[in-house]
mmCIF file of C-alpha atoms in Angstrom:
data_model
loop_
_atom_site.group_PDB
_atom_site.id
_atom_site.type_symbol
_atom_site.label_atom_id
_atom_site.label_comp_id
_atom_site.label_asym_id
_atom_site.label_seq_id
_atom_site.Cartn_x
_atom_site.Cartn_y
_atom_site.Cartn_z
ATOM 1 C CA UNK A 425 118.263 105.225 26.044
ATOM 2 C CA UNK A 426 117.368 108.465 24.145
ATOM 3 C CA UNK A 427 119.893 110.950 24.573
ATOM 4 C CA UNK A 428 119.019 114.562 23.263
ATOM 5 C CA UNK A 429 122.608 116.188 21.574
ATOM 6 C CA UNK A 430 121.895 120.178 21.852
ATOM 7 C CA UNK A 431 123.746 123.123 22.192
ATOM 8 C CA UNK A 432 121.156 124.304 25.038
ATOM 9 C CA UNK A 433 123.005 124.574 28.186
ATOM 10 C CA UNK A 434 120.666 126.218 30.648
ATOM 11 C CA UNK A 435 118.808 124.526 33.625
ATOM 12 C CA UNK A 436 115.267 125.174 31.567
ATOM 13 C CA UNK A 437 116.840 123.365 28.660
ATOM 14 C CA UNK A 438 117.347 120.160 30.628
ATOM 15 C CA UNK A 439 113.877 120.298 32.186
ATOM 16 C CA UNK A 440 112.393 120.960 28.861
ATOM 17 C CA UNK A 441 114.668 117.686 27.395
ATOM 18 C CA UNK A 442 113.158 115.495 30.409
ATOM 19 C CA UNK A 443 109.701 116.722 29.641
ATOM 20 C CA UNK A 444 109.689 115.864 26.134
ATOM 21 C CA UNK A 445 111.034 112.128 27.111
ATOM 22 C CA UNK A 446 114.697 112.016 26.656
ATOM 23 C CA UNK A 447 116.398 109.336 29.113
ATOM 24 C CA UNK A 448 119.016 112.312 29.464
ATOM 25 C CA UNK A 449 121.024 114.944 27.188
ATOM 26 C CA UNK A 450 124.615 115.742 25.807
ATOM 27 C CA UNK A 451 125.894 119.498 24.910
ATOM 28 C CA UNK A 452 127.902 120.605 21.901
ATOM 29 C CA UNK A 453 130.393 120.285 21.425
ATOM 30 C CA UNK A 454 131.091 117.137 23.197
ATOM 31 C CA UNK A 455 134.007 114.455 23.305
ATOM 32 C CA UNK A 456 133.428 110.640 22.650
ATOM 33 C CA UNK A 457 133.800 110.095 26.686
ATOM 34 C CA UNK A 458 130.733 112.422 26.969
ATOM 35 C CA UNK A 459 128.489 110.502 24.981
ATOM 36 C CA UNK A 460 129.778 107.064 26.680
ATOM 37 C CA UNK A 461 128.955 108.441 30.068
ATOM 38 C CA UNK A 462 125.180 109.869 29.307
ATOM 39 C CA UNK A 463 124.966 106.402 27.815
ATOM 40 C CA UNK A 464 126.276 104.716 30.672
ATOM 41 C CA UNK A 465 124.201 106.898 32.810
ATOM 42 C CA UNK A 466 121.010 106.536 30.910
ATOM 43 C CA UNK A 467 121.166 102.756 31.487
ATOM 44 C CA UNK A 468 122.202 102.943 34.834
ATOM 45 C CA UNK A 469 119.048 104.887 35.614
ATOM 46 C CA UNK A 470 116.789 102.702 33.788
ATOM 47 C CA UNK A 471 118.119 99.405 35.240
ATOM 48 C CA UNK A 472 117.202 101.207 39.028
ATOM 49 C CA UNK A 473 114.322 102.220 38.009
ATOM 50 C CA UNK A 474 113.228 98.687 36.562
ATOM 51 C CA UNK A 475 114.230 97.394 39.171
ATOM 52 C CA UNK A 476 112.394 99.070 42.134
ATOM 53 C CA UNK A 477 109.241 98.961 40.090
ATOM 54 C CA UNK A 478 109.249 95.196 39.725
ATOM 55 C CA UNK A 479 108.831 95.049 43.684
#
């Protein structure tokens, strides 16, 4: 997963982030469980979507 670290918190930001191919994004400042759980969710995201396009 690609996971953009930014201090921009603002609903544009995120689409922006998508658009420009991050699996997801993490603001500053963030905590160790922050960055576990975008990773987590990254993954989790990619597995379902592997999985429904292989049908």
């Amino acid at each position: 997963p690609i996971i953009a670290l930014t201090a921009l918190a603002m609903p544009a930001d995120a689409q922006q982030i998508k658009e420009a191919g991050f699996d997801g994004y993490i603001t500053k400042p963030f905590r160790m469980r922050d960055l576990l759980r975008g990773i987590q969710d990254s993954i989790s995201q990619n597995s379902s979507d592997e999985s429904t396009s292989q049908t």
